[in-house]
Amino acid sequence: MIVARDDTLVIRNPDDVVRVRQEVRARAVAAGFGLVDQTKIVTAASELARNTLDYGGGGKARIEVVQNGARKGLRLTFEDQGPGIPDVELALKDGYTTGGGLGLGLSGARRLSNEFQIHSVVGEGTRVTIARWK
Amino acid sequence: MDRIPILKLGRALLVTVQVDMHDRLAMALEEDLSAKIVTTGARGVLIDISGLEIVDSFMGRMLDTIAAVSRLLDADTVVVGMRPAVAITLVELGLSLNGVKTALDVDRGMALITGDYGHASEGSEDLEDSDDRGEG
Ligand SMILES: Nc1ncnc2c1ncn2[C@@H]1O[C@H](COP(=O)(O)OP(=O)(O)OP(=O)(O)O)[C@@H](O)[C@H]1O
Ligand SMILES: [Mg+2]
């Protein structure tokens, strides 16, 4: 797999979440994603960026444009050094929230992506990687 | 701080939500709207999201909250102008917006609020009559 472009954005405040959305949108357009695919990956990015900010206390978003043979895609990695998630399986359940949300961010982002990985260690932080192919 | 303008449109309030609304702005809108429903006695709130490129769970919760608060203040909430790609994505996200009514455009949303359903379907189906509908 070839990485054609690789950008990292800092997530420290709500404006940064907006910036992540805009950057992911721009990369998705450039990669030739259709409107529905753009909307799905930007929405997933918005959910994960907000989690990074709200629960992880801020962190980073890495946006990679990847190419696997003829397939183009986007790979997004959200990483924080926050408290971590004690029970990842539970956190991935629809409706589970510790922050008074709808509990749809993680599970929804997984549904909106073709690939989804989460790695979280209590006391160390959380890393979520998603990919969506054109 | 910026605020989202709330327009009075007959017996309803019209809010046009712009692209990439910041969180603070969303919170201010909830407060401004509830206050304005009370001072104007509006029977409904139209939220035009045709400018929104995405609706995530944060925005979805905001729409739900506005609808719930409006209902307590005796006003209906109608979300209008959702883009098709947004609707498709919302379903996959798992956001059903159960407490919120939706309409394709402001005219139809208005008809939902005034209870003038016949008028709305006439407008969509009898296009040749649209000149002498005697609106307003
Ligand atoms: N980066 C993170 N660090 C620590 N905990 C997290 C992180 N991301 C998610 N969580 C935990 O997982 C739960 C579920 O997250 P999810 O995004 O699905 O829902 P939510 O953020 O609570 O609500 P919503 O996203 O629907 O507004 C969160 O409430 C939180 O407890
Ligand atoms: Mg979330």
CSV table of C-alpha atoms and ligand atoms in Angstrom, one decimal:
chain,number,residue,atom,x,y,z
A,1,MET,CA,0.0,0.0,0.0
A,2,ILE,CA,1.3,3.4,-1.0
A,3,VAL,CA,0.8,6.5,1.1
A,4,ALA,CA,0.3,9.4,-1.3
A,5,ARG,CA,-0.1,12.1,1.2
A,6,ASP,CA,0.1,12.3,5.0
A,7,ASP,CA,-1.0,15.2,7.2
A,8,THR,CA,-1.4,15.5,10.9
A,9,LEU,CA,-3.6,18.1,12.6
A,10,VAL,CA,-3.7,18.9,16.3
A,11,ILE,CA,-7.0,18.7,18.1
A,12,ARG,CA,-7.1,21.1,21.1
A,13,ASN,CA,-10.5,22.9,20.8
A,14,PRO,CA,-13.8,22.7,18.9
A,15,ASP,CA,-12.4,24.8,16.1
A,16,ASP,CA,-9.8,22.1,15.5
A,17,VAL,CA,-12.7,19.6,15.1
A,18,VAL,CA,-14.1,21.8,12.3
A,19,ARG,CA,-10.7,22.0,10.7
A,20,VAL,CA,-10.3,18.2,10.8
A,21,ARG,CA,-13.7,17.9,9.0
A,22,GLN,CA,-12.7,20.4,6.4
A,23,GLU,CA,-9.3,18.7,5.8
A,24,VAL,CA,-10.9,15.3,5.5
A,25,ARG,CA,-13.5,16.6,3.1
A,26,ALA,CA,-10.7,18.2,0.9
A,27,ARG,CA,-8.7,14.9,0.8
A,28,ALA,CA,-11.9,12.9,0.1
A,29,VAL,CA,-12.7,15.2,-2.8
A,30,ALA,CA,-9.2,15.1,-4.1
A,31,ALA,CA,-9.2,11.3,-3.9
A,32,GLY,CA,-12.3,11.2,-6.1
A,33,PHE,CA,-14.8,10.1,-3.5
A,34,GLY,CA,-18.5,10.5,-4.4
A,35,LEU,CA,-20.7,12.8,-2.4
A,36,VAL,CA,-22.2,10.0,-0.2
A,37,ASP,CA,-18.7,8.5,0.5
A,38,GLN,CA,-17.4,12.0,1.3
A,39,THR,CA,-20.2,12.6,3.7
A,40,LYS,CA,-19.7,9.3,5.5
A,41,ILE,CA,-16.0,9.7,6.1
A,42,VAL,CA,-16.3,13.3,7.1
A,43,THR,CA,-19.1,12.4,9.6
A,44,ALA,CA,-17.0,9.5,11.0
A,45,ALA,CA,-14.0,11.9,11.3
A,46,SER,CA,-16.2,14.4,13.1
A,47,GLU,CA,-17.3,11.8,15.7
A,48,LEU,CA,-13.8,10.6,16.4
A,49,ALA,CA,-12.3,14.1,16.5
A,50,ARG,CA,-14.9,15.1,19.0
A,51,ASN,CA,-14.2,12.0,21.2
A,52,THR,CA,-10.5,12.8,21.0
A,53,LEU,CA,-11.2,16.3,22.3
A,54,ASP,CA,-14.0,15.6,24.8
A,55,TYR,CA,-12.7,12.3,26.4
A,56,GLY,CA,-9.1,12.2,25.4
A,57,GLY,CA,-8.4,15.8,26.4
A,58,GLY,CA,-7.2,16.6,22.9
A,59,GLY,CA,-4.7,14.8,20.6
A,60,LYS,CA,-3.9,14.4,17.0
A,61,ALA,CA,-5.7,13.5,13.8
A,62,ARG,CA,-3.6,11.9,11.0
A,63,ILE,CA,-5.0,12.0,7.5
A,64,GLU,CA,-3.5,9.6,5.0
A,65,VAL,CA,-4.4,9.3,1.3
A,66,VAL,CA,-3.6,5.7,0.5
A,67,GLN,CA,-3.5,3.6,-2.6
A,68,ASN,CA,-3.8,-0.1,-2.7
A,69,GLY,CA,-3.4,-1.3,-6.3
A,70,ALA,CA,-6.1,0.6,-8.2
A,71,ARG,CA,-8.1,1.4,-5.1
A,72,LYS,CA,-7.7,4.8,-3.5
A,73,GLY,CA,-8.8,5.5,0.0
A,74,LEU,CA,-8.4,7.6,3.1
A,75,ARG,CA,-7.0,6.3,6.4
A,76,LEU,CA,-7.6,8.4,9.5
A,77,THR,CA,-6.0,7.9,12.8
A,78,PHE,CA,-7.1,9.7,16.0
A,79,GLU,CA,-4.8,9.5,18.9
A,80,ASP,CA,-4.8,10.9,22.4
A,81,GLN,CA,-2.9,10.4,25.7
A,82,GLY,CA,-6.1,10.6,27.7
A,83,PRO,CA,-7.6,8.2,30.3
A,84,GLY,CA,-8.2,5.4,27.9
A,85,ILE,CA,-11.4,3.2,27.6
A,86,PRO,CA,-11.7,0.5,30.3
A,87,ASP,CA,-14.2,-1.6,28.3
A,88,VAL,CA,-13.9,-1.0,24.5
A,89,GLU,CA,-16.6,-3.5,23.6
A,90,LEU,CA,-19.0,-1.7,25.9
A,91,ALA,CA,-18.0,1.7,24.5
A,92,LEU,CA,-18.7,0.4,21.0
A,93,LYS,CA,-22.3,-0.4,21.9
A,94,ASP,CA,-25.0,1.9,20.4
A,95,GLY,CA,-26.2,4.2,23.2
A,96,TYR,CA,-23.4,3.7,25.6
A,97,THR,CA,-22.1,7.0,26.8
A,98,THR,CA,-20.3,8.4,29.9
A,99,GLY,CA,-20.6,11.9,28.7
A,100,GLY,CA,-24.3,12.5,28.3
A,101,GLY,CA,-24.1,12.0,24.6
A,102,LEU,CA,-26.1,9.7,22.3
A,103,GLY,CA,-23.5,7.0,22.5
A,104,LEU,CA,-23.4,6.8,18.7
A,105,GLY,CA,-20.0,8.2,17.9
A,106,LEU,CA,-17.8,5.2,18.1
A,107,SER,CA,-20.3,2.6,16.8
A,108,GLY,CA,-21.5,5.0,14.1
A,109,ALA,CA,-17.9,5.7,12.9
A,110,ARG,CA,-17.3,2.0,12.7
A,111,ARG,CA,-20.4,1.5,10.5
A,112,LEU,CA,-19.4,4.4,8.3
A,113,SER,CA,-16.0,3.0,7.6
A,114,ASN,CA,-14.7,0.0,5.7
A,115,GLU,CA,-12.0,-0.7,8.2
A,116,PHE,CA,-12.0,0.1,11.9
A,117,GLN,CA,-9.4,-0.5,14.6
A,118,ILE,CA,-9.3,0.7,18.2
A,119,HIS,CA,-6.5,0.4,20.7
A,120,SER,CA,-7.0,1.8,24.1
A,121,VAL,CA,-5.0,1.4,27.3
A,122,VAL,CA,-6.3,2.8,30.6
A,123,GLY,CA,-4.0,5.5,31.8
A,124,GLU,CA,-2.2,5.8,28.5
A,125,GLY,CA,-4.6,6.8,25.8
A,126,THR,CA,-6.7,5.8,22.8
A,127,ARG,CA,-6.0,5.3,19.2
A,128,VAL,CA,-8.7,4.8,16.6
A,129,THR,CA,-7.9,4.1,13.0
A,130,ILE,CA,-10.5,4.0,10.2
A,131,ALA,CA,-10.3,3.6,6.5
A,132,ARG,CA,-12.7,4.1,3.7
A,133,TRP,CA,-12.1,3.0,0.1
A,134,LYS,CA,-13.4,4.7,-2.9
B,1,MET,CA,-19.8,36.1,20.0
B,2,ASP,CA,-21.6,35.4,16.8
B,3,ARG,CA,-25.2,34.2,17.0
B,4,ILE,CA,-27.4,32.6,14.5
B,5,PRO,CA,-30.2,34.9,13.4
B,6,ILE,CA,-33.8,33.8,14.1
B,7,LEU,CA,-36.4,35.1,11.7
B,8,LYS,CA,-40.1,35.4,12.4
B,9,LEU,CA,-42.1,33.9,9.5
B,10,GLY,CA,-45.8,34.2,10.2
B,11,ARG,CA,-46.5,32.1,13.3
B,12,ALA,CA,-43.2,30.3,13.0
B,13,LEU,CA,-39.5,30.9,13.6
B,14,LEU,CA,-37.0,30.2,10.9
B,15,VAL,CA,-33.4,29.4,11.7
B,16,THR,CA,-30.9,28.7,8.9
B,17,VAL,CA,-28.1,26.6,10.2
B,18,GLN,CA,-24.8,27.3,8.4
B,19,VAL,CA,-22.0,24.9,7.4
B,20,ASP,CA,-19.7,23.9,10.3
B,21,MET,CA,-21.5,25.5,13.1
B,22,HIS,CA,-19.3,25.7,16.2
B,23,ASP,CA,-20.3,24.0,19.4
B,24,ARG,CA,-20.7,27.3,21.3
B,25,LEU,CA,-22.9,28.6,18.5
B,26,ALA,CA,-25.2,25.6,18.8
B,27,MET,CA,-25.6,26.0,22.5
B,28,ALA,CA,-26.4,29.7,22.1
B,29,LEU,CA,-29.0,28.8,19.5
B,30,GLU,CA,-30.8,26.5,21.9
B,31,GLU,CA,-31.1,29.3,24.4
B,32,ASP,CA,-32.0,32.0,21.9
B,33,LEU,CA,-34.7,29.8,20.4
B,34,SER,CA,-36.4,28.9,23.6
B,35,ALA,CA,-36.5,32.6,24.6
B,36,LYS,CA,-37.9,33.7,21.3
B,37,ILE,CA,-40.6,31.0,21.2
B,38,VAL,CA,-41.9,32.4,24.5
B,39,THR,CA,-41.6,36.1,23.5
B,40,THR,CA,-43.2,35.7,20.1
B,41,GLY,CA,-45.7,32.9,20.9
B,42,ALA,CA,-44.5,31.1,17.9
B,43,ARG,CA,-46.3,27.8,17.1
B,44,GLY,CA,-43.4,26.2,15.3
B,45,VAL,CA,-39.7,26.3,14.6
B,46,LEU,CA,-38.3,25.6,11.2
B,47,ILE,CA,-34.6,24.6,11.1
B,48,ASP,CA,-33.2,24.9,7.6
B,49,ILE,CA,-30.2,22.6,7.4
B,50,SER,CA,-29.8,22.6,3.6
B,51,GLY,CA,-26.5,24.3,4.1
B,52,LEU,CA,-25.2,21.5,6.3
B,53,GLU,CA,-22.7,19.2,4.6
B,54,ILE,CA,-22.8,16.8,7.5
B,55,VAL,CA,-24.9,16.1,10.6
B,56,ASP,CA,-23.0,14.2,13.3
B,57,SER,CA,-24.2,13.0,16.7
B,58,PHE,CA,-23.5,16.4,18.3
B,59,MET,CA,-25.7,18.2,15.8
B,60,GLY,CA,-28.3,15.5,16.0
B,61,ARG,CA,-28.5,15.8,19.7
B,62,MET,CA,-28.8,19.6,19.3
B,63,LEU,CA,-31.8,19.1,16.9
B,64,ASP,CA,-33.4,16.6,19.3
B,65,THR,CA,-32.9,19.0,22.2
B,66,ILE,CA,-34.4,21.9,20.4
B,67,ALA,CA,-37.4,19.8,19.4
B,68,ALA,CA,-37.9,18.6,23.0
B,69,VAL,CA,-37.7,22.1,24.5
B,70,SER,CA,-39.9,23.6,21.8
B,71,ARG,CA,-42.5,20.9,22.5
B,72,LEU,CA,-42.6,21.8,26.1
B,73,LEU,CA,-43.2,25.4,25.0
B,74,ASP,CA,-46.0,24.3,22.8
B,75,ALA,CA,-44.2,24.7,19.5
B,76,ASP,CA,-43.5,22.1,16.8
B,77,THR,CA,-40.0,21.7,15.3
B,78,VAL,CA,-39.5,20.8,11.6
B,79,VAL,CA,-36.1,20.2,10.2
B,80,VAL,CA,-36.1,21.2,6.5
B,81,GLY,CA,-33.8,20.7,3.6
B,82,MET,CA,-31.7,17.8,4.7
B,83,ARG,CA,-29.4,16.8,1.9
B,84,PRO,CA,-29.8,13.2,0.6
B,85,ALA,CA,-26.2,12.3,1.4
B,86,VAL,CA,-26.7,13.5,4.9
B,87,ALA,CA,-29.9,11.4,5.3
B,88,ILE,CA,-28.1,8.3,4.1
B,89,THR,CA,-25.2,8.9,6.4
B,90,LEU,CA,-27.5,9.6,9.4
B,91,VAL,CA,-29.2,6.3,9.0
B,92,GLU,CA,-25.9,4.4,9.0
B,93,LEU,CA,-24.7,6.5,11.9
B,94,GLY,CA,-27.7,5.2,13.8
B,95,LEU,CA,-29.3,8.6,14.4
B,96,SER,CA,-33.0,8.4,13.8
B,97,LEU,CA,-34.1,11.9,14.9
B,98,ASN,CA,-37.3,10.3,16.2
B,99,GLY,CA,-38.6,13.4,18.0
B,100,VAL,CA,-38.1,15.7,15.0
B,101,LYS,CA,-40.4,16.2,12.1
B,102,THR,CA,-38.8,16.7,8.7
B,103,ALA,CA,-39.9,18.4,5.4
B,104,LEU,CA,-38.2,18.7,2.1
B,105,ASP,CA,-38.3,22.5,2.0
B,106,VAL,CA,-39.4,25.6,4.0
B,107,ASP,CA,-42.8,25.8,2.3
B,108,ARG,CA,-43.7,22.2,3.2
B,109,GLY,CA,-42.3,22.6,6.7
B,110,MET,CA,-44.4,25.7,7.2
B,111,ALA,CA,-47.5,23.7,6.1
B,112,LEU,CA,-46.7,21.1,8.8
B,113,ILE,CA,-46.7,23.8,11.4
B,114,THR,CA,-49.8,25.7,10.3
B,115,GLY,CA,-51.6,22.3,9.8
B,116,ASP,CA,-52.2,23.3,6.2
B,117,TYR,CA,-51.3,19.9,4.8
B,118,GLY,CA,-53.6,20.0,1.8
B,119,HIS,CA,-51.9,23.2,0.7
B,120,ALA,CA,-48.5,21.6,0.8
B,121,SER,CA,-49.5,18.6,-1.3
B,122,GLU,CA,-51.3,20.8,-3.8
B,123,GLY,CA,-48.1,22.8,-4.2
B,124,SER,CA,-46.1,19.7,-5.0
B,125,GLU,CA,-48.5,17.9,-7.2
B,126,ASP,CA,-50.6,20.5,-9.1
B,127,LEU,CA,-47.7,22.5,-10.6
B,128,GLU,CA,-49.9,24.1,-13.3
B,129,ASP,CA,-52.1,25.6,-10.6
B,130,SER,CA,-49.2,27.1,-8.7
B,131,ASP,CA,-49.8,30.6,-10.1
B,132,ASP,CA,-53.4,31.0,-8.8
B,133,ARG,CA,-53.0,29.3,-5.5
B,134,GLY,CA,-53.8,32.6,-3.8
B,135,GLU,CA,-51.0,32.1,-1.2
B,136,GLY,CA,-50.9,34.5,1.8
C,1,LIG,N1,-10.8,9.0,23.0
C,1,LIG,C1,-11.5,8.5,24.1
C,1,LIG,N2,-10.9,8.4,25.3
C,1,LIG,C2,-11.6,8.0,26.4
C,1,LIG,N3,-12.8,7.5,26.3
C,1,LIG,C3,-13.5,7.5,25.1
C,1,LIG,C4,-12.8,8.0,24.0
C,1,LIG,N4,-13.7,7.9,22.9
C,1,LIG,C5,-14.8,7.4,23.4
C,1,LIG,N5,-14.7,7.1,24.8
C,1,LIG,C6,-15.7,6.5,25.7
C,1,LIG,O1,-16.6,5.8,24.9
C,1,LIG,C7,-18.0,6.2,25.1
C,1,LIG,C8,-18.7,6.1,23.8
C,1,LIG,O2,-18.3,7.0,22.8
C,1,LIG,P1,-19.3,7.5,21.7
C,1,LIG,O3,-18.5,8.4,20.8
C,1,LIG,O4,-19.8,6.2,21.0
C,1,LIG,O5,-20.5,8.2,22.4
C,1,LIG,P2,-20.5,9.6,23.1
C,1,LIG,O6,-19.3,10.4,22.7
C,1,LIG,O7,-20.6,9.4,24.6
C,1,LIG,O8,-21.8,10.2,22.5
C,1,LIG,P3,-22.0,10.8,21.0
C,1,LIG,O9,-20.7,10.5,20.3
C,1,LIG,O10,-23.1,10.0,20.5
C,1,LIG,O11,-22.3,12.2,21.1
C,1,LIG,C9,-17.8,7.7,25.6
C,1,LIG,O12,-18.9,8.1,26.3
C,1,LIG,C10,-16.5,7.6,26.4
C,1,LIG,O13,-16.8,7.0,27.7
C,2,MG,MG,-18.7,10.6,20.7
